[in-house]
Amino acid sequence: MPRLFDNLKQSAIEWRRNGYTCDDYSLIGEILAYQTEHQADTTSLRFLRAPQFLALEVYWYVRLKLGTPHMIDLYTHYYGDDKAALFDALGAPVSRDALEIAETDQIIEKIRNDSDWVSRLNIQALHEAMILAYPSYILALAMGAGKTVLIGAIIATEFAMSLRYPEDQPVRFMKNAFVFAPGTTIIESLRELSGIPYEKILPPDLNRDVMANLKIEFPGSGKNIQAQRGSSYNLIVTNTEKISLRVNRRIHLQQEAFEREELQANLRLQTIASLPNLGIFSDEAHHTYGNTYDKLKRVRETINYINDQTPVVAVVNTTGTPYYKKQYLKDVIVWYGLGDGIRDNILKDLNDGVQIYNFSQQEEQEVFTDIVRGFFQTYGTVSLPDGARAKIAFYFKTQRHLDASRQLIEQAMTHVGESVSQILVNTQASSSGEVAEFKRLNNPDSHKRVILLIGKGVEGWNCPSLFSCALIKEQTTSHNYVLQAATRCLRQIPGNTHSAKIFLDSGNARIFNKELQDNFGTDLDRLSAGTRDKHTVTLRVLKTDLPKLEIIRTVKRAVRANATGGTLTLNKPAAQHAPGILRGIFTPDFSGPREILMPTGEMRALPAGKRVTGCHTAA
């Protein structure tokens, strides 16, 4: 049975074929049609990638054609005609007896309110999604597919719609947007929101109006944010830690500090909660879920707090992992996985590029030497089209392990004839100079190629020049660390044709395989075997205006010479004696050894008749 995101994908594609018909809000058709360009007999996307464009279409189909429904209403729209199909799609193992006895609404209420029954059925994810007081959707796009640009496209189109349709009926459009994400690495990647070429997403007149009203803010360490309470067209981007609700802990001498910290959070939240028609965007949304479903993390509690103050338009969650501990998240309306990204060349091809080492059979020095040699043999001369040279990242858990491994890596580099000055260490204790070098790794003039990391370079790190990742011994199993670290080298850039490589010891390979199954429903074998599609492209050279080319040549012609006129005379030839025509009679003679014709009389001449020559023969 198709999942919800499959049904929504087909609905959005059909909507596209019908010209994005929307009687009440026809502007959306103009905005979505602007995303494509037409040249000759070809159609191509203007700026967004194919998965981003499809996600934008699905989002607006849900918003306008389906009326921004809550999650359970989405499912009843597609599966409501069949109770068994509905609860199967929801992942609720409701017994046949219950389906026959209870009505659909009764079972839904039981999922919402009966926590014991929910625990027995192990459907906490479904319960959590159904009790939300606001529409909440998950857009699950694999790393590198461009979730930040997608967030910007949704916000820009929402603001454009609200400027054209300022009334809140029947659909409320966003007039403010609040984007947050955990940690400093991810928030740095969200700064891309201020540099998106919105003129490639919005038609010129709409882009002019939106840019004239848009105010983007990345709050610093102050107590409050700069946006005025009650104002419109604010785009606020901040860390989860700066806005989440905090518990007021009273601990002796630290009491004052904790009270001050709680005051800062409350002031920010009060300002954000005052903004009308607010849309909330949670990047890396899998962090919203705690270790157990009966205890939400502060992120979800903070969203609930804001909605209690001023009802939000919708919550849009972006993530690369549509699963949580093998439980498929029911809020997912768009899913674009790792395999899709490799197939479409949005991610680098692995092409059997996962190398696994068994330390029961190999020494650590031997392993590091093999990795370093393999990297420089494969990628020694490889660079991106802009000139940034290929790099490898080694991930460590402790400083002690990093220091010991660095000696082995330096020995290996010396052995293969590479300078150890190419090594860059980056940890939480790194100097400002090392941090600056880390941030400029994608620059073509960066000579650092072997990166040693602790607690950095995972979720949100955008480094397309990274072609290899190595996780050898002593790694943590906490919250998909191995998955996030190992796949950092898959980020692609247009024009690159080289595959990526991942080096793992057998223990980390088992962790990686489990996290792939838990988060993407795939495994190491399928991921490693995945190759990108090869496309045949027809190039058409456009005609250009060129000056006329004049060619001079000699032409030979036969011309009649001038001559005086004369009289044409025809003379009949004189008569000549024509030989006569003889006639004779012959008969077969069978008396001899051969059969021959013998004359029976004399040959007689025939009289010649008058000869006449026709006009055509005479001519």
XYZ file of C-alpha atoms in Angstrom:
619
model
C 0.000 0.000 0.000
C 1.426 3.450 -0.901
C 2.598 5.558 2.027
C 1.317 9.048 2.649
C 4.272 10.769 0.972
C 3.801 8.574 -2.125
C 0.151 9.618 -2.406
C 1.007 13.271 -1.897
C 3.729 13.090 -4.545
C 1.289 11.741 -7.113
C -1.310 14.351 -6.172
C 1.226 17.165 -6.555
C 2.388 15.873 -9.961
C -1.216 15.680 -11.158
C -1.773 19.214 -9.861
C 1.236 20.319 -11.908
C -0.213 18.725 -15.056
C -3.452 20.627 -14.480
C -1.621 23.952 -14.302
C -1.743 24.355 -10.497
C -5.443 25.190 -10.533
C -6.501 27.074 -7.396
C -9.569 29.275 -7.752
C -9.131 31.304 -4.547
C -5.355 31.768 -4.770
C -4.338 31.730 -8.420
C -1.019 33.445 -7.629
C 0.423 30.127 -6.472
C 0.218 28.860 -10.042
C 2.305 31.793 -11.235
C 4.901 31.202 -8.489
C 5.255 27.468 -9.111
C 5.304 27.867 -12.890
C 8.146 30.411 -12.473
C 10.370 27.647 -11.099
C 10.850 26.209 -14.600
C 12.353 27.690 -17.756
C 11.454 26.796 -21.333
C 13.923 26.862 -24.230
C 13.049 25.449 -27.622
C 11.456 22.084 -26.858
C 13.148 21.573 -23.459
C 12.067 22.466 -19.920
C 14.521 22.861 -17.037
C 14.409 24.105 -13.462
C 15.395 27.731 -12.991
C 17.149 27.359 -9.612
C 15.695 24.695 -7.316
C 16.779 21.087 -7.593
C 14.206 18.462 -8.519
C 13.631 17.206 -4.915
C 13.384 20.773 -3.625
C 10.866 21.696 -6.312
C 8.743 18.603 -5.643
C 8.815 19.322 -1.899
C 7.666 22.896 -2.566
C 4.817 21.592 -4.745
C 3.728 19.056 -2.126
C 3.868 21.713 0.586
C 1.574 24.091 -1.312
C -0.728 21.272 -2.359
C -1.200 20.439 1.327
C -1.605 24.107 2.254
C -4.066 25.189 -0.458
C -5.718 22.148 -2.007
C -6.100 20.236 1.272
C -6.476 23.254 3.571
C -3.438 22.814 5.866
C -4.861 19.764 7.647
C -3.589 18.173 10.824
C -1.771 14.907 10.333
C -4.734 12.623 11.084
C -6.893 14.559 8.613
C -4.283 13.969 5.916
C -4.485 10.232 6.506
C -8.274 10.129 6.563
C -8.285 12.058 3.266
C -6.312 9.314 1.531
C -7.305 6.201 3.496
C -10.554 7.124 5.239
C -12.789 4.947 3.048
C -11.252 1.783 4.508
C -10.728 1.517 8.280
C -8.257 -1.334 7.987
C -6.223 0.556 5.349
C -6.292 3.740 7.443
C -4.835 2.205 10.595
C -2.425 0.086 8.588
C -1.094 3.280 6.970
C -0.887 4.899 10.412
C 1.086 1.911 11.680
C -1.439 1.156 14.408
C -1.863 -2.639 14.865
C -5.580 -2.444 15.685
C -7.207 -5.871 15.973
C -9.863 -7.039 13.538
C -12.407 -7.220 16.367
C -11.729 -3.602 17.326
C -12.118 -2.510 13.707
C -15.469 -4.250 13.465
C -16.826 -2.963 16.779
C -15.436 0.583 17.081
C -15.867 3.533 14.762
C -12.838 5.267 13.270
C -13.231 8.318 15.539
C -13.362 6.099 18.635
C -10.080 4.380 17.774
C -8.431 7.733 16.998
C -9.501 9.117 20.378
C -8.099 6.039 22.088
C -4.731 6.608 20.394
C -4.797 10.224 21.543
C -5.812 9.643 25.148
C -5.033 6.078 26.276
C -1.301 6.156 27.049
C -1.260 2.606 28.417
C -2.819 1.218 25.228
C -0.388 3.296 23.147
C 2.555 1.822 25.070
C 1.299 -1.736 24.607
C 0.983 -1.205 20.857
C 4.332 0.658 20.728
C 2.858 3.543 18.722
C 4.258 6.475 20.699
C 5.350 8.298 17.526
C 1.794 8.156 16.204
C 0.370 9.284 19.540
C 2.740 12.240 19.666
C 1.864 13.351 16.137
C -1.885 13.137 16.806
C -1.943 15.206 19.988
C -0.318 18.293 18.474
C -2.529 21.369 18.552
C -1.164 22.726 15.277
C -0.434 21.381 11.773
C 3.049 19.911 11.689
C 4.776 18.360 8.694
C 8.140 16.703 8.130
C 10.078 17.190 4.893
C 12.672 14.401 4.926
C 15.434 15.145 2.420
C 18.808 13.425 2.437
C 21.937 15.345 3.341
C 23.055 17.527 0.453
C 19.613 17.831 -1.127
C 19.377 21.455 0.027
C 17.058 21.663 3.037
C 18.159 25.209 3.897
C 17.314 26.503 0.408
C 13.976 24.672 0.604
C 13.188 26.445 3.888
C 14.039 29.769 2.249
C 11.841 28.966 -0.773
C 8.858 28.140 1.445
C 9.285 31.315 3.507
C 9.685 33.522 0.421
C 6.596 32.091 -1.261
C 4.579 32.328 1.988
C 5.501 36.011 2.371
C 4.626 36.672 -1.287
C 1.215 35.044 -0.847
C 0.512 37.012 2.339
C 1.348 40.298 0.607
C -1.081 39.503 -2.224
C -3.752 38.007 0.057
C -3.494 39.901 3.391
C -6.800 38.589 4.785
C -6.675 35.445 6.916
C -9.678 33.689 5.403
C -9.988 31.000 4.343
C -6.185 30.374 4.484
C -3.726 32.080 6.827
C -0.416 32.834 5.157
C 2.808 33.352 7.084
C 3.799 36.928 7.839
C 6.694 35.912 10.095
C 9.078 32.963 10.126
C 11.096 31.519 12.971
C 13.874 29.052 12.061
C 15.885 27.216 14.685
C 18.279 24.302 14.860
C 20.469 22.638 17.511
C 24.135 23.434 17.962
C 26.498 25.965 16.405
C 27.482 23.967 13.305
C 23.934 23.740 11.972
C 23.129 27.360 12.752
C 26.170 28.388 10.682
C 24.777 26.451 7.712
C 21.443 28.279 8.165
C 23.183 31.585 7.454
C 22.758 30.566 3.838
C 19.181 31.860 4.187
C 20.459 35.430 3.889
C 22.339 34.674 0.663
C 19.708 32.759 -1.315
C 19.007 34.376 -4.725
C 15.292 34.863 -4.068
C 14.927 36.536 -7.468
C 15.300 33.033 -8.931
C 12.415 31.771 -6.778
C 9.940 34.656 -7.005
C 8.814 36.499 -10.154
C 10.347 40.013 -10.345
C 7.362 41.982 -9.029
C 6.801 39.620 -6.097
C 10.507 39.467 -5.265
C 10.671 43.262 -5.186
C 7.768 43.464 -2.720
C 9.094 40.695 -0.459
C 12.649 42.079 -0.353
C 11.300 45.533 0.497
C 9.582 44.132 3.595
C 11.894 41.283 4.655
C 13.964 41.654 7.839
C 16.440 38.824 8.601
C 17.924 38.484 12.087
C 20.459 36.095 13.600
C 20.166 36.940 17.326
C 23.416 37.220 19.256
C 24.007 36.851 22.961
C 21.675 39.643 24.016
C 18.656 39.187 26.216
C 16.152 39.980 23.494
C 15.847 40.035 19.729
C 15.637 43.127 17.528
C 12.270 42.353 15.924
C 9.522 44.624 17.185
C 6.667 42.868 18.932
C 3.647 42.472 16.705
C 5.565 43.365 13.516
C 5.504 41.437 10.250
C 7.900 39.933 7.703
C 10.607 38.999 10.171
C 12.831 35.991 9.488
C 14.492 35.042 12.775
C 17.188 32.338 12.791
C 18.671 31.117 16.061
C 20.007 28.187 18.051
C 17.602 25.904 19.855
C 19.543 26.557 23.049
C 18.843 30.296 22.877
C 15.061 30.031 22.791
C 14.082 26.767 24.482
C 12.259 26.863 27.795
C 14.527 26.404 30.799
C 13.915 25.029 34.252
C 14.579 27.529 37.021
C 17.046 25.581 39.148
C 18.050 27.137 42.465
C 21.506 25.936 43.368
C 23.120 28.069 46.083
C 25.707 30.441 44.584
C 24.596 29.772 41.007
C 21.001 30.817 41.689
C 21.392 34.316 40.228
C 23.031 33.018 37.041
C 20.238 30.527 36.417
C 17.549 33.163 36.988
C 19.294 35.487 34.522
C 19.538 32.703 31.949
C 15.823 31.939 32.273
C 15.010 35.658 31.866
C 16.903 35.802 28.552
C 15.025 32.846 27.165
C 11.673 34.226 28.287
C 12.286 37.641 26.695
C 13.151 36.070 23.353
C 10.179 33.761 23.484
C 7.811 36.558 24.450
C 8.888 38.587 21.415
C 8.662 35.605 19.068
C 5.267 34.593 20.448
C 3.942 38.121 19.782
C 4.561 37.904 16.023
C 1.359 37.398 14.006
C 0.874 34.596 11.459
C 4.052 32.866 12.582
C 5.469 29.864 10.769
C 7.992 27.745 12.655
C 10.788 25.843 10.894
C 12.782 23.229 12.784
C 15.946 22.132 10.986
C 17.327 18.658 11.796
C 13.916 17.894 13.282
C 14.818 14.396 14.511
C 16.290 16.226 17.525
C 12.709 17.058 18.514
C 12.240 13.494 19.744
C 13.648 12.448 23.110
C 14.998 9.091 24.166
C 11.438 8.021 24.969
C 8.235 9.264 23.418
C 6.506 9.958 26.724
C 9.035 12.721 27.454
C 9.367 15.373 24.794
C 12.526 17.384 24.433
C 12.595 21.104 25.133
C 12.197 21.887 21.409
C 8.680 20.474 21.233
C 7.744 22.079 24.546
C 8.982 25.441 23.242
C 6.854 25.164 20.087
C 3.842 24.275 22.211
C 4.496 27.343 24.378
C 4.615 29.672 21.345
C 1.418 28.197 19.917
C -0.332 28.690 23.254
C 0.497 32.415 23.103
C -0.330 32.957 19.405
C -1.588 30.099 17.199
C 1.062 29.314 14.596
C 0.223 28.875 10.913
C 2.133 25.597 10.649
C 5.301 23.885 11.809
C 7.648 22.671 9.067
C 10.305 20.193 10.149
C 13.226 19.284 7.900
C 15.395 16.242 8.456
C 17.388 13.652 6.598
C 16.130 10.788 8.739
C 12.415 9.920 8.416
C 12.725 7.205 11.058
C 13.188 7.308 14.801
C 14.516 4.024 16.214
C 13.004 2.108 13.284
C 9.623 3.805 13.853
C 8.596 5.596 10.671
C 7.538 9.159 11.532
C 3.939 9.613 10.431
C 4.296 13.384 9.889
C 6.478 12.834 6.783
C 4.878 14.340 3.673
C 8.047 14.333 1.519
C 10.829 11.741 1.533
C 13.990 11.874 -0.569
C 16.543 9.341 0.657
C 20.282 8.721 0.396
C 19.793 6.272 -2.476
C 17.757 8.870 -4.373
C 20.497 11.446 -3.861
C 23.210 9.126 -5.183
C 21.057 8.115 -8.153
C 20.379 11.758 -9.085
C 24.011 12.838 -8.557
C 23.078 15.138 -5.690
C 25.358 12.987 -3.527
C 28.686 11.460 -4.476
C 28.638 7.901 -5.744
C 30.133 5.324 -3.342
C 30.592 2.646 -6.027
C 31.773 -0.127 -3.661
C 33.740 2.483 -1.736
C 33.211 1.185 1.822
C 36.442 -0.367 3.189
C 36.142 -2.370 6.435
C 39.131 -3.393 8.601
C 39.255 -6.199 11.168
C 41.665 -5.410 13.997
C 41.857 -9.033 15.075
C 43.849 -9.581 11.888
C 45.510 -6.205 11.294
C 47.712 -3.887 13.358
C 46.662 -0.263 13.844
C 49.734 1.112 12.055
C 49.029 -1.179 9.121
C 45.431 0.057 8.924
C 46.314 3.761 9.021
C 49.065 3.250 6.451
C 46.632 1.466 4.147
C 44.056 4.269 4.514
C 46.568 7.068 3.884
C 48.131 5.244 0.929
C 44.699 4.442 -0.532
C 43.523 8.039 -0.167
C 46.520 9.638 -1.880
C 46.625 6.993 -4.605
C 42.945 7.607 -5.398
C 42.581 11.320 -4.669
C 46.148 12.686 -4.713
C 45.496 14.733 -7.866
C 41.720 15.044 -7.515
C 40.111 18.437 -7.018
C 36.690 19.985 -7.468
C 35.971 22.059 -10.594
C 36.776 25.232 -8.618
C 40.206 23.859 -7.674
C 39.531 22.782 -4.052
C 41.661 19.679 -3.444
C 40.192 16.399 -2.175
C 40.349 15.793 1.601
C 39.933 12.996 4.141
C 38.525 13.364 7.681
C 39.463 11.085 10.593
C 36.981 11.077 13.491
C 38.040 10.395 17.085
C 36.278 10.241 20.447
C 39.101 11.289 22.781
C 42.183 13.489 22.601
C 44.317 10.547 23.686
C 43.191 8.463 20.724
C 43.677 11.401 18.348
C 47.241 12.025 19.565
C 48.218 8.359 19.276
C 46.639 8.053 15.836
C 48.231 11.274 14.604
C 51.679 9.754 15.060
C 50.626 6.754 12.962
C 49.079 8.996 10.284
C 52.214 11.187 10.109
C 54.410 8.088 9.712
C 52.126 6.830 6.950
C 52.197 10.193 5.126
C 55.976 10.333 5.315
C 56.126 6.779 3.967
C 54.048 7.717 0.878
C 55.960 10.965 0.345
C 53.324 13.456 1.535
C 54.013 16.456 3.777
C 52.575 16.283 7.298
C 51.864 20.030 7.062
C 48.662 18.983 5.262
C 47.239 17.774 8.613
C 44.699 19.990 10.424
C 43.399 19.189 13.902
C 40.051 20.608 14.979
C 38.449 20.018 18.366
C 36.566 22.064 20.923
C 39.990 23.142 22.253
C 41.339 24.309 18.889
C 42.856 27.758 18.487
C 41.134 30.524 16.553
C 43.630 29.989 13.742
C 42.781 26.286 13.493
C 39.065 27.114 13.508
C 39.606 29.650 10.723
C 41.479 27.020 8.684
C 38.619 24.585 9.278
C 36.057 27.068 7.971
C 38.014 27.686 4.765
C 38.668 24.054 3.816
C 36.608 24.457 0.646
C 38.758 27.316 -0.601
C 40.954 26.313 -3.564
C 44.036 27.794 -1.842
C 43.654 25.674 1.325
C 46.515 23.162 1.510
C 45.031 21.162 4.425
C 43.965 17.726 3.213
C 44.023 15.386 6.243
C 41.571 16.552 8.921
C 41.583 15.092 12.462
C 38.349 15.818 14.363
C 36.780 15.453 17.792
C 33.190 16.620 18.243
C 33.179 18.508 14.941
C 32.504 17.884 11.282
C 29.267 15.972 11.637
C 25.678 17.183 11.378
C 25.367 20.333 9.271
C 29.000 20.394 8.089
C 29.032 21.315 4.405
C 32.374 20.326 2.886
C 32.004 19.121 -0.745
C 35.810 18.815 -1.086
C 35.682 15.990 1.483
C 36.002 12.716 -0.439
C 36.790 10.251 2.367
C 35.831 9.658 5.992
C 37.574 7.284 8.407
C 36.200 6.016 11.714
C 38.747 3.669 13.230
C 38.224 2.370 16.794
C 36.754 4.067 19.850
C 33.634 5.726 18.475
C 30.492 6.678 20.332
C 27.145 5.099 19.500
C 25.142 8.115 20.677
C 22.380 9.354 18.392
C 23.592 8.457 14.903
C 27.105 9.844 15.352
C 28.704 7.211 13.114
C 25.999 7.704 10.465
C 26.433 11.475 10.453
C 30.241 11.313 10.407
C 30.638 8.569 7.809
C 28.325 10.228 5.264
C 29.907 13.707 5.445
C 32.009 12.870 2.366
C 28.933 12.287 0.195
C 28.110 15.947 -0.401
C 28.324 16.608 -4.128
C 29.085 19.646 -6.260
C 28.219 20.078 -9.974
C 30.988 18.960 -12.282
C 32.569 16.390 -9.948
C 32.756 12.864 -11.371
C 34.791 11.138 -8.647
C 33.300 8.701 -6.126
C 33.697 8.819 -2.337
C 35.272 6.303 0.063
C 34.435 5.419 3.671
C 36.956 3.603 5.902
C 35.551 1.778 8.966
C 36.721 -0.789 11.450
C 34.389 -3.753 11.868
C 32.825 -2.381 15.076
C 31.915 0.974 13.530
C 30.717 -0.826 10.392
C 28.126 -2.695 12.503
C 27.018 0.573 14.107
C 26.838 2.295 10.719
C 24.786 -0.542 9.243
C 22.307 -0.454 12.146
C 21.922 3.319 11.941
C 21.304 3.082 8.194
C 18.520 0.563 8.866
C 17.030 2.631 11.700
C 17.054 5.926 9.829
C 16.782 5.149 6.111
C 15.493 1.617 5.808
C 18.629 0.592 3.890
C 21.952 -1.086 4.704
C 25.640 -0.929 3.889
C 25.479 -3.327 0.958
C 22.743 -1.404 -0.848
C 24.303 1.970 -0.083
C 27.752 0.869 -1.237
C 26.394 -0.689 -4.426
C 24.371 2.406 -5.317
C 25.499 4.186 -8.451
C 24.166 7.304 -10.025
C 22.111 7.209 -13.184
C 23.828 8.069 -16.445
C 21.905 10.567 -18.538
C 22.124 11.262 -22.243
C 21.988 14.997 -22.822
C 21.276 16.675 -26.172
C 23.114 19.972 -26.575
C 21.504 22.495 -28.887
C 23.617 25.426 -30.040
C 21.504 28.561 -30.237
C 21.756 30.572 -33.473
C 23.507 33.900 -33.161
C 23.445 36.985 -35.402
C 26.515 36.892 -37.663
C 27.579 39.344 -40.475
C 26.698 38.244 -43.995
C 29.450 36.380 -45.816
C 29.987 37.515 -49.480
C 31.533 35.018 -51.913
C 32.843 36.083 -55.369
C 33.458 33.410 -58.007
C 33.848 33.129 -61.826
C 30.923 31.519 -63.655
C 31.468 30.124 -67.209
C 28.563 30.282 -69.667
C 28.078 29.249 -73.379
C 26.825 32.264 -75.347
C 25.614 32.189 -79.008
C 27.951 34.016 -81.342
C 26.514 36.701 -83.567
C 25.889 35.378 -87.160
C 24.033 36.544 -90.257
C 20.799 34.792 -91.099
C 20.583 32.370 -94.140
C 18.119 30.094 -96.022
C 17.848 26.450 -95.031
C 17.625 24.152 -98.069
C 16.739 20.444 -97.993
C 17.598 18.235 -100.987
C 16.162 14.767 -101.585
C 18.870 12.159 -102.223
C 19.060 10.761 -105.730
C 17.360 7.402 -106.315
C 19.643 4.418 -105.976
C 19.133 0.872 -107.287
C 18.040 -1.138 -104.341
C 18.860 -4.848 -104.213
C 15.863 -7.017 -104.922
C 14.106 -9.170 -102.421
C 14.085 -12.865 -103.302
C 11.398 -15.327 -102.344
C 11.844 -19.127 -102.210
C 10.120 -22.228 -100.842
C 11.967 -24.764 -98.661
C 10.951 -28.172 -97.258
C 12.604 -30.536 -94.728
C 14.627 -33.516 -96.069
C 14.551 -36.539 -93.734
C 16.476 -38.926 -95.967
C 19.962 -37.943 -94.904
C 21.780 -38.316 -91.584
C 20.696 -34.788 -90.713
C 17.464 -32.974 -91.107
C 17.964 -29.990 -93.484
C 15.754 -27.598 -95.455
C 15.955 -28.126 -99.260
C 14.625 -25.616 -101.872
C 11.686 -26.929 -103.916
C 11.957 -24.434 -106.784
C 13.817 -21.384 -108.098
C 14.253 -18.184 -106.130
C 12.058 -15.422 -107.569
C 12.528 -11.675 -107.164
C 9.724 -9.603 -105.619
C 8.937 -6.255 -107.173
C 10.071 -3.260 -105.044
C 7.286 -1.040 -103.812
C 7.346 2.737 -103.311
C 9.463 3.596 -100.250
C 8.225 6.343 -97.998
C 10.143 7.914 -95.108
C 8.158 9.375 -92.205
C 8.723 12.877 -90.746
C 10.295 11.620 -87.514
C 12.633 9.250 -89.415
C 13.641 12.020 -91.820
C 14.370 14.330 -88.930
